[in-house]
Short mmCIF file of C-alpha atoms in Angstrom, two decimals:
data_model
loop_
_atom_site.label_atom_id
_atom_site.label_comp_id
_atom_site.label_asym_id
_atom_site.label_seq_id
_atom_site.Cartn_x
_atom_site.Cartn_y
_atom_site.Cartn_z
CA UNK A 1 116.52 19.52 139.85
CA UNK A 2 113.05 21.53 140.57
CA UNK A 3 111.44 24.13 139.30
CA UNK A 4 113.70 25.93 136.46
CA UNK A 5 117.18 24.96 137.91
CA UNK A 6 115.79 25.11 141.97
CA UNK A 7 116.04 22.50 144.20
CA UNK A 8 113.48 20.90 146.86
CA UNK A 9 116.04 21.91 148.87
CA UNK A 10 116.46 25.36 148.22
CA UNK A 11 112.39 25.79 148.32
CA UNK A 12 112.46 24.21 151.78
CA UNK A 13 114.79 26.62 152.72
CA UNK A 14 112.75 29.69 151.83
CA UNK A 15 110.04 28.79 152.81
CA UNK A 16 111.09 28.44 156.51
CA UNK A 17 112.52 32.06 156.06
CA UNK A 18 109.46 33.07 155.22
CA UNK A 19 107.71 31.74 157.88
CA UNK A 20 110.39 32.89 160.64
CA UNK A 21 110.04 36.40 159.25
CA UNK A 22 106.38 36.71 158.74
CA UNK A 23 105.18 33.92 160.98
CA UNK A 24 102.12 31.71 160.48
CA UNK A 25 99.27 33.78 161.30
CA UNK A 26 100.04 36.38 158.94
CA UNK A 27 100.48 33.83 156.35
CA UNK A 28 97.28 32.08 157.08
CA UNK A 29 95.49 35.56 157.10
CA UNK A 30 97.63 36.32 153.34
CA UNK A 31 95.99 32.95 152.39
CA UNK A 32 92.54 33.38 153.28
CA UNK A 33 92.37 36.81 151.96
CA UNK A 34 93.84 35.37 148.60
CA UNK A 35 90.88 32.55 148.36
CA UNK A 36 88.05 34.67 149.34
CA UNK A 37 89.38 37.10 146.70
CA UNK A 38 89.47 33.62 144.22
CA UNK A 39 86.15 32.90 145.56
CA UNK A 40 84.49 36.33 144.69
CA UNK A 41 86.92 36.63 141.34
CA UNK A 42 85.19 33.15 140.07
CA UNK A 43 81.67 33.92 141.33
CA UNK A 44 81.42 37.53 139.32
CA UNK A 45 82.75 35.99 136.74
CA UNK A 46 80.38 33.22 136.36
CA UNK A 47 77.96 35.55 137.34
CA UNK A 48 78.72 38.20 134.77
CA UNK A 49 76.86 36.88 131.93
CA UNK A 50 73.64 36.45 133.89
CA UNK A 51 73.87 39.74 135.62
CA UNK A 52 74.33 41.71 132.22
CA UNK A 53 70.64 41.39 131.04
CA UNK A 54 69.71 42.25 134.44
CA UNK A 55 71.93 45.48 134.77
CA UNK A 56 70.51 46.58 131.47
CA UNK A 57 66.75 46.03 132.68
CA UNK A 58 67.73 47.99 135.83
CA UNK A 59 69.44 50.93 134.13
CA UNK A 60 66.06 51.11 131.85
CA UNK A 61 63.99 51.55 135.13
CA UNK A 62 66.85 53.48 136.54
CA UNK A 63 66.50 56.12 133.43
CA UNK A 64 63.14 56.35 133.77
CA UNK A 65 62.89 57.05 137.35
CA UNK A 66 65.40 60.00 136.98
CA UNK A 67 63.15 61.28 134.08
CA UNK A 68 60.02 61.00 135.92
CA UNK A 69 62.10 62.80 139.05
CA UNK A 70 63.37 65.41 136.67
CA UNK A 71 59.81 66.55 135.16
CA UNK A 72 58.38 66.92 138.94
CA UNK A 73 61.55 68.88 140.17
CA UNK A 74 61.08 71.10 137.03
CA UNK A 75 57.21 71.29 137.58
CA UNK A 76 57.82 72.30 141.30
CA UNK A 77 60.12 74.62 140.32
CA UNK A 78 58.06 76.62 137.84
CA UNK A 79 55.13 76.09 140.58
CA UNK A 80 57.17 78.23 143.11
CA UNK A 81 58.18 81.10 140.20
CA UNK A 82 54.81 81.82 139.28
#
């Protein structure tokens, strides 16, 4: 007995129908698309912490930016009325 009442027999036996119906490239292509998505899972999430205090230093300098753009866009615009 396997896996919850499932032979090595009966696991051996799909997995050659799988391969005969999807074939090994696709599977190889399925697998490295799953581990790079692993990869980049494991990465942001050991990255998150770090990146947090950055991302909230950047949206600072991102607010103020859009401030400063606003005053000149509203100081152009009552430049051209008058």
């Amino acid at each position: 007995m396997g896996l919850g009442g499932i032979s090595i027999w009966q696991l051996l036996i799909v997995l050659v129908i799988v391969l005969l119906l999807f074939g090994t490239k696709k599977l190889r292509n399925l697998g490295t698309d799953l581990g790079g998505a692993v990869k980049g899972f494991r990465s942001s999430m050991k990255d998150g912490g770090a990146s947090e205090s950055t991302e909230e230093g950047e949206s600072a300098t991102q607010t103020e930016s859009l401030t400063e753009s606003a005053e000149t866009a509203e100081a152009d615009k009552s430049k051209s009325n008058v």
